[in-house]
């Protein structure tokens, strides 16, 4: 399956979901005015990936900032990962947050309580 | 003197503000404002925790203007009638105060007032639960998620959101919203 690779901008994260090298990552800032438009290609890619996923999918979320409009789109990504997990495939979400960034930690905990997928909180110590 | 949105912020220190803008709020305006404020927050060596909170609250405040401002009243001077607003960000003590003003249709005032009153009466735990409930159960629209931005501001600041309305005419009301991000 062709990977999806999107370069980051000051308002949108870089995205790399690549089945060849097993990298699934969203990184940077996600604060666009129209998040639905931005995340549409990723969710479409995941819809296809869900048909024949890898035995294990590890997704790294390394966000510095995200707005409330992105929060729903990120949840949509996680719901697709949850569906893969439900279909008896291993899925793991690593939620990275910077030291002392309690807001980002809490945001990860919110998702963890909504999504039934193994969720790991990883503190980045500078 | 005819009414101007600036009348709503006459008690604020506009000249000494970290950020002051009045005009149409498009995506480019938001990007420039965020960039300017981030540079200033780095230049003043604010603690990362405060810097991030301020940035987050400013993002939601500006995008509230972008998504939720109603058209300016007929006869009000604006380059374009849509997405018109005002933002003031001031340094106060060891924190920051972010104030936005915009027009809302008079018919929306009651709903907005009730929403903000409900948020201000909620405990931090209730705000967290309301946020998760909207996040998980509400469909996203062109204007975002109903009230999630306000809940996020309340959650990140931990303070009640100050707001006031001033009737412009029978169809339009000027709205001011203030959030304070204190040093933690």
PDB file of C-alpha atoms in Angstrom, chain A residues 56-97:
ATOM      1  CA  UNK A  56       0.927  -4.680  14.651  1.00  0.00           C
ATOM      2  CA  UNK A  57       0.338  -0.948  14.168  1.00  0.00           C
ATOM      3  CA  UNK A  58       2.184   1.443  16.458  1.00  0.00           C
ATOM      4  CA  UNK A  59       1.131   5.077  16.072  1.00  0.00           C
ATOM      5  CA  UNK A  60       3.222   7.915  17.486  1.00  0.00           C
ATOM      6  CA  UNK A  61       1.480  11.208  18.232  1.00  0.00           C
ATOM      7  CA  UNK A  62       3.986  13.983  18.872  1.00  0.00           C
ATOM      8  CA  UNK A  63       1.929  17.155  18.928  1.00  0.00           C
ATOM      9  CA  UNK A  64       3.162  20.439  20.293  1.00  0.00           C
ATOM     10  CA  UNK A  65      -0.205  22.193  19.984  1.00  0.00           C
ATOM     11  CA  UNK A  66      -3.601  21.254  18.648  1.00  0.00           C
ATOM     12  CA  UNK A  67      -6.844  23.216  18.468  1.00  0.00           C
ATOM     13  CA  UNK A  68     -10.319  22.030  19.370  1.00  0.00           C
ATOM     14  CA  UNK A  69     -11.221  21.687  15.715  1.00  0.00           C
ATOM     15  CA  UNK A  70      -8.340  19.195  15.285  1.00  0.00           C
ATOM     16  CA  UNK A  71      -9.287  17.327  18.440  1.00  0.00           C
ATOM     17  CA  UNK A  72     -12.344  15.793  16.771  1.00  0.00           C
ATOM     18  CA  UNK A  73     -10.378  14.857  13.645  1.00  0.00           C
ATOM     19  CA  UNK A  74      -7.699  13.190  15.761  1.00  0.00           C
ATOM     20  CA  UNK A  75     -10.463  11.255  17.531  1.00  0.00           C
ATOM     21  CA  UNK A  76     -11.720  10.125  14.114  1.00  0.00           C
ATOM     22  CA  UNK A  77      -8.218   8.792  13.371  1.00  0.00           C
ATOM     23  CA  UNK A  78      -8.219   6.954  16.717  1.00  0.00           C
ATOM     24  CA  UNK A  79     -11.675   5.488  16.068  1.00  0.00           C
ATOM     25  CA  UNK A  80     -10.341   3.910  12.884  1.00  0.00           C
ATOM     26  CA  UNK A  81      -7.409   2.495  14.859  1.00  0.00           C
ATOM     27  CA  UNK A  82      -9.911   1.191  17.409  1.00  0.00           C
ATOM     28  CA  UNK A  83     -11.757  -0.629  14.621  1.00  0.00           C
ATOM     29  CA  UNK A  84      -8.488  -2.273  13.556  1.00  0.00           C
ATOM     30  CA  UNK A  85      -7.877  -3.288  17.175  1.00  0.00           C
ATOM     31  CA  UNK A  86     -11.385  -4.737  17.378  1.00  0.00           C
ATOM     32  CA  UNK A  87     -10.623  -6.859  14.324  1.00  0.00           C
ATOM     33  CA  UNK A  88      -8.002  -8.713  16.400  1.00  0.00           C
ATOM     34  CA  UNK A  89      -4.926  -6.825  15.216  1.00  0.00           C
ATOM     35  CA  UNK A  90      -2.395  -5.293  17.591  1.00  0.00           C
ATOM     36  CA  UNK A  91      -2.656  -1.520  17.803  1.00  0.00           C
ATOM     37  CA  UNK A  92      -0.775   0.771  20.143  1.00  0.00           C
ATOM     38  CA  UNK A  93      -0.903   4.549  20.439  1.00  0.00           C
ATOM     39  CA  UNK A  94       2.075   6.381  21.895  1.00  0.00           C
ATOM     40  CA  UNK A  95       1.062   9.860  23.081  1.00  0.00           C
ATOM     41  CA  UNK A  96       4.130  12.044  23.567  1.00  0.00           C
ATOM     42  CA  UNK A  97       3.998  15.152  25.728  1.00  0.00           C
TER      43      UNK A  97
END
